[in-house]
Structure formats: C-alpha cells, structure tokens
C-alpha cells in the first residue's frame, strides 16, 4: 500500500526535534504541522513574515492581514513574531531555520531539485523556494514517487529548470524514504507492502539498497 | 515637517508613462489599494512594476494588468493571475522572475545605500545566468544589484504626518523594504495621526524614507485563500 499524503507528512514529522524552527512548503509539507509530537516545541516559519504559525482560524475569525506563504488565513500562537520579508529570508539565508520541507516535480540522485517551472506550460515563479533550498541546513522533499503519467520523479539528472543544486538531503514519497548520498538515492524504508523491486523499477536515478529495508510502521 | 497629501490622486499625480514602480504587499495582503485605483484612473502606461506578486485577475495589480498599463513585471510568484499568464504567453507583457529573498534584499540594499548584495539563491539555475559568481568560504554566491525605482508605493496600518509608519501582522511583508527603496515613496495608511502620537519605539519605517502620506479609505482587504477550521 502506497502511503497517503497524510502518512507522508506523518513520516516526515518523525524528523522533527525539540526546539526546531521549521519552514513547511505548500501542499503535503503543510500537513506535517498536524503531526508535531505532543509536548515538542517546534516553531513554524512562514516566509512572508511570521515565526509561530498557528492553525487556521475559526470561521468568522479570519484576518486579512494574517496569512501564510500560501496566502491562506492563519492564526498566531504564544510567542509569535512578525517581521519583514528581508529579515524572513535573512534568517533563512543565515541558516537559523533547522528544517525545510517542500514539494518537488523532480529530484536528481545528486540532490538537485526542480519545482518551479515547466517551459512552455507553466510559469508561476519560484517564490521563496530558491532561497530556501540554497541556504537551508536540512531539506526534505515530500512528493509522489512518480508523476501522473507513471514516470519516475527520482532521476539521474533533472530535466526541468532547476530550483537548486545538490541541496536535498532526504525524500519521503508514497513508496519510500530515501537519503541522498554520494552513490545516489539510498533506500531507507519502504511503504507497507511495497517491494524493493517496485521501488527499484520506479526509481530512474542510481539506487543503493543495502541490507534489509524495513517497512514503515504507523500506529 | 508635514508630508500629508489630500489623497491617492494627488499622491500619484506625477507618476508618468514608462516609470518603474515598487508596490508593497504579499499576495493581496498589505497592498496599496487606494493608489492602485488612482493609477487605473490616471491611465498611466508602460509601467515596470516591482512587486512580489501580480494580484489576481480583478484585484490588486491585476487591475493595472487588465487595462494593459504594465509593460514589465518583476516578481517572485505570479501564479494567481490568469490575465497575467495570457498576456505573458502572447508577448504583450515581459516578466522577470526572481527569488523572493533576492527581491526583498535588493530592496533592502537600495534603502541601505548599498549597490549590490551576494546571495546563494539561484546559483546553478537559470536565475544565475550572466551574473557574477563569487566564492566565499567554499560556497558560491550570485551578485545581485540593488533596485532603482522611481516610486515606491506602500501600505501601512498607521502613520503620522511626518511619514513614520507602523505595519500590522503579515501585511508588513515587502512594505517597509520598498518604503526605503523608492526615489519617491508614497505611503497610504488606514489611520493617519498627528506627529508625536506614535510610540517612537514601535515605528517600523522612519519618516525620512517617506515623501507623501495620506489616509486611505474603503479598504476591501480581499482574502485570497479563506481557510478555516471547525473546532
């Protein structure tokens, strides 16, 4: 069984540590906020200018001046702070944010990432993604293992315009958890019932499989 | 020292065809609604707009795009506007997409009197093409130039007659940076108070950066993605 988006987020949440400042991108990464372990202090950074992002507001409590990087209405939490966009990317560039989680269209086996442009089809822009991947100390990509056509998104080299070079550290897909090493993608865990052979077949880049690969467990 | 002007039409009166404008805001949050409306009324054309986003089809900078008043957008993300995408693909509109942090810091540099900055954002990507690359301590950085803008138009929550500004929540975003970066800076505020009423410790933008200020009216403050929870 491939992981659901919620399970991908749940798995990524296991990478969180006490005291982390974390930037969560749009899409699956946003869901990680739902799985922060109880009692762990994790502060969410929203790059439009907020540390201490809280949940969505109750209906009727929306504030047009209080949004996240996805332009969604949100709330603050105890200890929240606002700042301008230069300081926001200053703290990112200076390596103060411990973990960045973002989506991707393609990742290469050397850790390159492409997620902002499909030439001739989609021109939306990179937003803060290029700044984040160029500076974050730890970058986890959350994505599907294959695209809607069934083609691998884990490639020997990205075919789309790059967002950043040699920056991704870990990937959590619907099929597997993988690290980026000098020898390519290293398989760490597989989704329940998904075989190493299936992961191998759906990974176009170099794949290192060493020893027994445990199955992901969810309580 | 009194920088108060009567309203948005007076504030933008000397903005002419072909100038470069900075417009504060992130998405539709913290945008100078009154001045954008005045620019639409003024029918000024061939504008180069530096703004993180391009509004939506019928609000924000989207209103200027609808009237084909914009020649070029310099932004980090323009995904919310279909008019924009159509004009871009048809070649009516030029766009320069740059990383969000680079955009913010190029404003900051202008306001701090620095000609350029080095940033790692975009190294090894098409953003880096043609730019000076420099290695500091084993890591590569791109040289990015400070912006030069004829006018910066920003929106603040409160301001005083001397042009001191305070922003609210995430409506701050690019506003204080652009306020520092314009040759002429125009500020519209939700509440204008006499000088001396704002706490000097609480001011985000010192009035020295601001040339014109007025109290705006009829703020719509449209929400792009209204998202709520149940419990």
mmCIF file of N, CA, C and O in Angstrom, chain B residues 96-167:
data_model
loop_
_atom_site.group_PDB
_atom_site.id
_atom_site.type_symbol
_atom_site.label_atom_id
_atom_site.label_comp_id
_atom_site.label_asym_id
_atom_site.label_seq_id
_atom_site.Cartn_x
_atom_site.Cartn_y
_atom_site.Cartn_z
ATOM 1 N N UNK B 96 10.167 39.303 -15.300
ATOM 2 C CA UNK B 96 11.442 38.830 -14.780
ATOM 3 C C UNK B 96 11.120 38.169 -13.448
ATOM 4 O O UNK B 96 10.668 38.832 -12.519
ATOM 5 N N UNK B 97 11.296 36.852 -13.395
ATOM 6 C CA UNK B 97 11.014 36.134 -12.157
ATOM 7 C C UNK B 97 12.299 36.002 -11.359
ATOM 8 O O UNK B 97 13.309 35.532 -11.879
ATOM 9 N N UNK B 98 12.262 36.426 -10.113
ATOM 10 C CA UNK B 98 13.455 36.372 -9.274
ATOM 11 C C UNK B 98 13.084 35.801 -7.908
ATOM 12 O O UNK B 98 11.942 35.899 -7.474
ATOM 13 N N UNK B 99 14.034 35.165 -7.239
ATOM 14 C CA UNK B 99 13.710 34.571 -5.941
ATOM 15 C C UNK B 99 13.201 35.623 -4.946
ATOM 16 O O UNK B 99 13.658 36.772 -4.956
ATOM 17 N N UNK B 100 12.263 35.192 -4.117
ATOM 18 C CA UNK B 100 11.599 36.109 -3.189
ATOM 19 C C UNK B 100 12.570 36.804 -2.235
ATOM 20 O O UNK B 100 12.453 37.998 -1.979
ATOM 21 N N UNK B 101 13.525 36.036 -1.714
ATOM 22 C CA UNK B 101 14.503 36.633 -0.798
ATOM 23 C C UNK B 101 15.420 37.604 -1.521
ATOM 24 O O UNK B 101 15.843 38.620 -0.953
ATOM 25 N N UNK B 102 15.724 37.295 -2.777
ATOM 26 C CA UNK B 102 16.548 38.197 -3.587
ATOM 27 C C UNK B 102 15.790 39.499 -3.826
ATOM 28 O O UNK B 102 16.349 40.595 -3.708
ATOM 29 N N UNK B 103 14.505 39.375 -4.123
ATOM 30 C CA UNK B 103 13.670 40.566 -4.342
ATOM 31 C C UNK B 103 13.674 41.456 -3.087
ATOM 32 O O UNK B 103 13.912 42.667 -3.159
ATOM 33 N N UNK B 104 13.450 40.826 -1.950
ATOM 34 C CA UNK B 104 13.396 41.581 -0.687
ATOM 35 C C UNK B 104 14.733 42.250 -0.400
ATOM 36 O O UNK B 104 14.792 43.418 0.006
ATOM 37 N N UNK B 105 15.813 41.507 -0.632
ATOM 38 C CA UNK B 105 17.127 42.007 -0.238
ATOM 39 C C UNK B 105 17.644 43.067 -1.218
ATOM 40 O O UNK B 105 18.406 43.954 -0.838
ATOM 41 N N UNK B 106 17.202 42.985 -2.480
ATOM 42 C CA UNK B 106 17.559 44.049 -3.433
ATOM 43 C C UNK B 106 16.852 45.368 -3.065
ATOM 44 O O UNK B 106 17.378 46.447 -3.324
ATOM 45 N N UNK B 107 15.667 45.271 -2.459
ATOM 46 C CA UNK B 107 15.006 46.469 -1.916
ATOM 47 C C UNK B 107 15.786 46.977 -0.711
ATOM 48 O O UNK B 107 16.063 48.177 -0.592
ATOM 49 N N UNK B 108 16.126 46.048 0.175
ATOM 50 C CA UNK B 108 16.863 46.406 1.391
ATOM 51 C C UNK B 108 18.158 47.131 1.038
ATOM 52 O O UNK B 108 18.485 48.168 1.622
ATOM 53 N N UNK B 109 18.893 46.592 0.065
ATOM 54 C CA UNK B 109 20.172 47.179 -0.340
ATOM 55 C C UNK B 109 19.956 48.625 -0.794
ATOM 56 O O UNK B 109 20.706 49.528 -0.413
ATOM 57 N N UNK B 110 18.913 48.834 -1.601
ATOM 58 C CA UNK B 110 18.636 50.193 -2.088
ATOM 59 C C UNK B 110 18.381 51.138 -0.913
ATOM 60 O O UNK B 110 18.893 52.257 -0.875
ATOM 61 N N UNK B 111 17.624 50.671 0.064
ATOM 62 C CA UNK B 111 17.279 51.510 1.207
ATOM 63 C C UNK B 111 18.432 51.731 2.162
ATOM 64 O O UNK B 111 18.433 52.676 2.944
ATOM 65 N N UNK B 112 19.417 50.832 2.101
ATOM 66 C CA UNK B 112 20.585 50.939 2.976
ATOM 67 C C UNK B 112 21.764 51.580 2.250
ATOM 68 O O UNK B 112 22.870 51.639 2.784
ATOM 69 N N UNK B 113 21.542 52.013 1.009
ATOM 70 C CA UNK B 113 22.601 52.689 0.264
ATOM 71 C C UNK B 113 23.726 51.782 -0.183
ATOM 72 O O UNK B 113 24.865 52.218 -0.328
ATOM 73 N N UNK B 114 23.404 50.504 -0.407
ATOM 74 C CA UNK B 114 24.420 49.548 -0.857
ATOM 75 C C UNK B 114 24.109 49.169 -2.305
ATOM 76 O O UNK B 114 22.969 48.884 -2.632
ATOM 77 N N UNK B 115 25.124 49.155 -3.175
ATOM 78 C CA UNK B 115 24.852 48.939 -4.599
ATOM 79 C C UNK B 115 24.441 47.512 -4.945
ATOM 80 O O UNK B 115 23.790 47.298 -5.962
ATOM 81 N N UNK B 116 24.839 46.550 -4.149
ATOM 82 C CA UNK B 116 24.595 45.158 -4.525
ATOM 83 C C UNK B 116 24.708 44.249 -3.313
ATOM 84 O O UNK B 116 25.178 44.664 -2.253
ATOM 85 N N UNK B 117 24.258 43.020 -3.491
ATOM 86 C CA UNK B 117 24.366 42.008 -2.436
ATOM 87 C C UNK B 117 24.856 40.702 -3.061
ATOM 88 O O UNK B 117 24.770 40.517 -4.273
ATOM 89 N N UNK B 118 25.343 39.802 -2.234
ATOM 90 C CA UNK B 118 25.641 38.438 -2.675
ATOM 91 C C UNK B 118 24.652 37.495 -2.020
ATOM 92 O O UNK B 118 24.415 37.598 -0.814
ATOM 93 N N UNK B 119 24.084 36.596 -2.814
ATOM 94 C CA UNK B 119 23.159 35.610 -2.266
ATOM 95 C C UNK B 119 23.372 34.260 -2.945
ATOM 96 O O UNK B 119 23.687 34.207 -4.131
ATOM 97 N N UNK B 120 23.184 33.174 -2.203
ATOM 98 C CA UNK B 120 23.320 31.851 -2.831
ATOM 99 C C UNK B 120 22.081 31.449 -3.635
ATOM 100 O O UNK B 120 22.135 30.485 -4.402
ATOM 101 N N UNK B 121 20.965 32.196 -3.480
ATOM 102 C CA UNK B 121 19.719 31.795 -4.144
ATOM 103 C C UNK B 121 19.884 31.879 -5.658
ATOM 104 O O UNK B 121 20.224 32.937 -6.186
ATOM 105 N N UNK B 122 19.654 30.783 -6.342
ATOM 106 C CA UNK B 122 19.703 30.778 -7.806
ATOM 107 C C UNK B 122 21.022 30.311 -8.388
ATOM 108 O O UNK B 122 21.141 30.181 -9.609
ATOM 109 N N UNK B 123 22.016 30.042 -7.548
ATOM 110 C CA UNK B 123 23.291 29.523 -8.065
ATOM 111 C C UNK B 123 23.037 28.185 -8.764
ATOM 112 O O UNK B 123 22.339 27.321 -8.238
ATOM 113 N N UNK B 124 23.557 28.046 -9.976
ATOM 114 C CA UNK B 124 23.399 26.789 -10.719
ATOM 115 C C UNK B 124 22.061 26.660 -11.436
ATOM 116 O O UNK B 124 21.774 25.623 -12.013
ATOM 117 N N UNK B 125 21.229 27.712 -11.376
ATOM 118 C CA UNK B 125 19.927 27.698 -12.055
ATOM 119 C C UNK B 125 19.915 28.788 -13.126
ATOM 120 O O UNK B 125 20.864 29.565 -13.238
ATOM 121 N N UNK B 126 18.815 28.888 -13.867
ATOM 122 C CA UNK B 126 18.771 29.917 -14.918
ATOM 123 C C UNK B 126 18.759 31.337 -14.353
ATOM 124 O O UNK B 126 19.059 32.281 -15.069
ATOM 125 N N UNK B 127 18.436 31.489 -13.076
ATOM 126 C CA UNK B 127 18.500 32.813 -12.433
ATOM 127 C C UNK B 127 19.939 33.339 -12.399
ATOM 128 O O UNK B 127 20.183 34.544 -12.420
ATOM 129 N N UNK B 128 20.898 32.421 -12.373
ATOM 130 C CA UNK B 128 22.298 32.824 -12.254
ATOM 131 C C UNK B 128 22.968 33.168 -13.570
ATOM 132 O O UNK B 128 24.098 33.685 -13.574
ATOM 133 N N UNK B 129 22.268 32.921 -14.678
ATOM 134 C CA UNK B 129 22.895 33.114 -15.994
ATOM 135 C C UNK B 129 23.295 34.577 -16.191
ATOM 136 O O UNK B 129 22.491 35.490 -15.998
ATOM 137 N N UNK B 130 24.556 34.784 -16.547
ATOM 138 C CA UNK B 130 25.048 36.134 -16.841
ATOM 139 C C UNK B 130 25.403 36.958 -15.620
ATOM 140 O O UNK B 130 25.763 38.121 -15.747
ATOM 141 N N UNK B 131 25.277 36.362 -14.430
ATOM 142 C CA UNK B 131 25.586 37.123 -13.213
ATOM 143 C C UNK B 131 26.956 36.732 -12.659
ATOM 144 O O UNK B 131 27.373 35.587 -12.781
ATOM 145 N N UNK B 132 27.596 37.702 -12.006
ATOM 146 C CA UNK B 132 28.891 37.421 -11.389
ATOM 147 C C UNK B 132 28.730 36.390 -10.280
ATOM 148 O O UNK B 132 27.831 36.473 -9.450
ATOM 149 N N UNK B 133 29.613 35.398 -10.307
ATOM 150 C CA UNK B 133 29.593 34.336 -9.306
ATOM 151 C C UNK B 133 30.840 34.511 -8.443
ATOM 152 O O UNK B 133 31.927 34.743 -8.966
ATOM 153 N N UNK B 134 30.664 34.432 -7.133
ATOM 154 C CA UNK B 134 31.844 34.580 -6.286
ATOM 155 C C UNK B 134 31.809 33.558 -5.155
ATOM 156 O O UNK B 134 30.755 33.277 -4.591
ATOM 157 N N UNK B 135 32.978 33.025 -4.861
ATOM 158 C CA UNK B 135 33.094 32.002 -3.843
ATOM 159 C C UNK B 135 33.567 32.622 -2.526
ATOM 160 O O UNK B 135 34.587 33.291 -2.469
ATOM 161 N N UNK B 136 32.765 32.432 -1.476
ATOM 162 C CA UNK B 136 33.177 32.840 -0.136
ATOM 163 C C UNK B 136 33.213 31.586 0.738
ATOM 164 O O UNK B 136 32.191 30.900 0.871
ATOM 165 N N UNK B 137 34.352 31.284 1.313
ATOM 166 C CA UNK B 137 34.470 30.128 2.219
ATOM 167 C C UNK B 137 33.911 28.847 1.617
ATOM 168 O O UNK B 137 33.211 28.084 2.297
ATOM 169 N N UNK B 138 34.148 28.626 0.331
ATOM 170 C CA UNK B 138 33.766 27.362 -0.287
ATOM 171 C C UNK B 138 32.344 27.306 -0.805
ATOM 172 O O UNK B 138 31.928 26.296 -1.361
ATOM 173 N N UNK B 139 31.575 28.365 -0.625
ATOM 174 C CA UNK B 139 30.194 28.369 -1.126
ATOM 175 C C UNK B 139 30.035 29.469 -2.169
ATOM 176 O O UNK B 139 30.612 30.548 -2.020
ATOM 177 N N UNK B 140 29.237 29.179 -3.202
ATOM 178 C CA UNK B 140 29.100 30.150 -4.284
ATOM 179 C C UNK B 140 27.892 31.064 -4.085
ATOM 180 O O UNK B 140 26.861 30.638 -3.565
ATOM 181 N N UNK B 141 28.076 32.309 -4.508
ATOM 182 C CA UNK B 141 27.042 33.335 -4.366
ATOM 183 C C UNK B 141 26.907 34.126 -5.663
ATOM 184 O O UNK B 141 27.876 34.288 -6.393
ATOM 185 N N UNK B 142 25.710 34.627 -5.915
ATOM 186 C CA UNK B 142 25.470 35.492 -7.071
ATOM 187 C C UNK B 142 25.491 36.951 -6.636
ATOM 188 O O UNK B 142 24.972 37.292 -5.563
ATOM 189 N N UNK B 143 26.042 37.781 -7.493
ATOM 190 C CA UNK B 143 25.963 39.222 -7.265
ATOM 191 C C UNK B 143 24.614 39.705 -7.794
ATOM 192 O O UNK B 143 24.278 39.488 -8.955
ATOM 193 N N UNK B 144 23.847 40.335 -6.941
ATOM 194 C CA UNK B 144 22.538 40.879 -7.340
ATOM 195 C C UNK B 144 22.518 42.367 -7.014
ATOM 196 O O UNK B 144 22.893 42.774 -5.923
ATOM 197 N N UNK B 145 22.050 43.172 -7.958
ATOM 198 C CA UNK B 145 22.113 44.625 -7.808
ATOM 199 C C UNK B 145 20.926 45.175 -7.007
ATOM 200 O O UNK B 145 19.819 44.650 -7.079
ATOM 201 N N UNK B 146 21.166 46.245 -6.275
ATOM 202 C CA UNK B 146 20.085 46.973 -5.605
ATOM 203 C C UNK B 146 19.113 47.491 -6.666
ATOM 204 O O UNK B 146 19.519 47.807 -7.782
ATOM 205 N N UNK B 147 17.841 47.537 -6.308
ATOM 206 C CA UNK B 147 16.847 48.072 -7.242
ATOM 207 C C UNK B 147 16.954 49.592 -7.329
ATOM 208 O O UNK B 147 17.306 50.257 -6.351
ATOM 209 N N UNK B 148 16.605 50.115 -8.497
ATOM 210 C CA UNK B 148 16.427 51.560 -8.639
ATOM 211 C C UNK B 148 14.980 51.767 -9.080
ATOM 212 O O UNK B 148 14.602 51.355 -10.169
ATOM 213 N N UNK B 149 14.181 52.352 -8.211
ATOM 214 C CA UNK B 149 12.768 52.558 -8.542
ATOM 215 C C UNK B 149 12.438 54.043 -8.448
ATOM 216 O O UNK B 149 12.846 54.721 -7.503
ATOM 217 N N UNK B 150 11.696 54.548 -9.437
ATOM 218 C CA UNK B 150 11.312 55.957 -9.422
ATOM 219 C C UNK B 150 10.366 56.254 -8.265
ATOM 220 O O UNK B 150 10.461 57.277 -7.610
ATOM 221 N N UNK B 151 9.440 55.322 -8.052
ATOM 222 C CA UNK B 151 8.457 55.490 -6.983
ATOM 223 C C UNK B 151 8.287 54.178 -6.226
ATOM 224 O O UNK B 151 8.316 53.109 -6.849
ATOM 225 N N UNK B 152 8.110 54.265 -4.928
ATOM 226 C CA UNK B 152 7.672 53.112 -4.142
ATOM 227 C C UNK B 152 6.322 53.479 -3.546
ATOM 228 O O UNK B 152 6.148 54.591 -3.024
ATOM 229 N N UNK B 153 5.370 52.561 -3.676
ATOM 230 C CA UNK B 153 4.030 52.801 -3.137
ATOM 231 C C UNK B 153 3.751 51.716 -2.110
ATOM 232 O O UNK B 153 3.770 50.525 -2.443
ATOM 233 N N UNK B 154 3.542 52.125 -0.868
ATOM 234 C CA UNK B 154 3.374 51.140 0.198
ATOM 235 C C UNK B 154 2.090 51.395 0.973
ATOM 236 O O UNK B 154 1.489 52.469 0.898
ATOM 237 N N UNK B 155 1.708 50.367 1.715
ATOM 238 C CA UNK B 155 0.511 50.447 2.558
ATOM 239 C C UNK B 155 0.928 50.131 3.985
ATOM 240 O O UNK B 155 1.596 49.125 4.212
ATOM 241 N N UNK B 156 0.556 51.003 4.913
ATOM 242 C CA UNK B 156 0.828 50.740 6.326
ATOM 243 C C UNK B 156 -0.479 50.778 7.112
ATOM 244 O O UNK B 156 -1.516 51.213 6.598
ATOM 245 N N UNK B 157 -0.402 50.327 8.339
ATOM 246 C CA UNK B 157 -1.587 50.313 9.201
ATOM 247 C C UNK B 157 -1.805 51.721 9.773
ATOM 248 O O UNK B 157 -2.845 52.332 9.590
ATOM 249 N N UNK B 158 -0.754 52.231 10.421
ATOM 250 C CA UNK B 158 -0.833 53.582 10.989
ATOM 251 C C UNK B 158 0.338 54.401 10.492
ATOM 252 O O UNK B 158 1.423 53.877 10.238
ATOM 253 N N UNK B 159 0.115 55.675 10.370
ATOM 254 C CA UNK B 159 1.200 56.569 10.013
ATOM 255 C C UNK B 159 0.951 57.916 10.634
ATOM 256 O O UNK B 159 -0.175 58.219 11.057
ATOM 257 N N UNK B 160 2.005 58.732 10.737
ATOM 258 C CA UNK B 160 1.789 60.084 11.240
ATOM 259 C C UNK B 160 2.130 61.110 10.165
ATOM 260 O O UNK B 160 2.600 60.757 9.084
ATOM 261 N N UNK B 161 1.871 62.341 10.488
ATOM 262 C CA UNK B 161 2.006 63.418 9.499
ATOM 263 C C UNK B 161 3.448 63.605 9.031
ATOM 264 O O UNK B 161 3.688 64.211 7.995
ATOM 265 N N UNK B 162 4.411 63.085 9.785
ATOM 266 C CA UNK B 162 5.812 63.161 9.361
ATOM 267 C C UNK B 162 6.225 61.949 8.519
ATOM 268 O O UNK B 162 7.388 61.839 8.131
ATOM 269 N N UNK B 163 5.299 61.039 8.291
ATOM 270 C CA UNK B 163 5.599 59.897 7.430
ATOM 271 C C UNK B 163 6.114 58.666 8.155
ATOM 272 O O UNK B 163 6.501 57.686 7.519
ATOM 273 N N UNK B 164 6.128 58.683 9.476
ATOM 274 C CA UNK B 164 6.512 57.476 10.229
ATOM 275 C C UNK B 164 5.423 56.416 10.087
ATOM 276 O O UNK B 164 4.229 56.746 10.133
ATOM 277 N N UNK B 165 5.836 55.164 9.926
ATOM 278 C CA UNK B 165 4.859 54.113 9.602
ATOM 279 C C UNK B 165 4.949 52.909 10.526
ATOM 280 O O UNK B 165 6.036 52.502 10.941
ATOM 281 N N UNK B 166 3.777 52.338 10.790
ATOM 282 C CA UNK B 166 3.675 51.065 11.524
ATOM 283 C C UNK B 166 2.794 50.129 10.710
ATOM 284 O O UNK B 166 1.726 50.517 10.236
ATOM 285 N N UNK B 167 3.261 48.894 10.547
ATOM 286 C CA UNK B 167 2.506 47.902 9.772
ATOM 287 C C UNK B 167 1.829 46.939 10.737
ATOM 288 O O UNK B 167 2.175 46.878 11.922
#
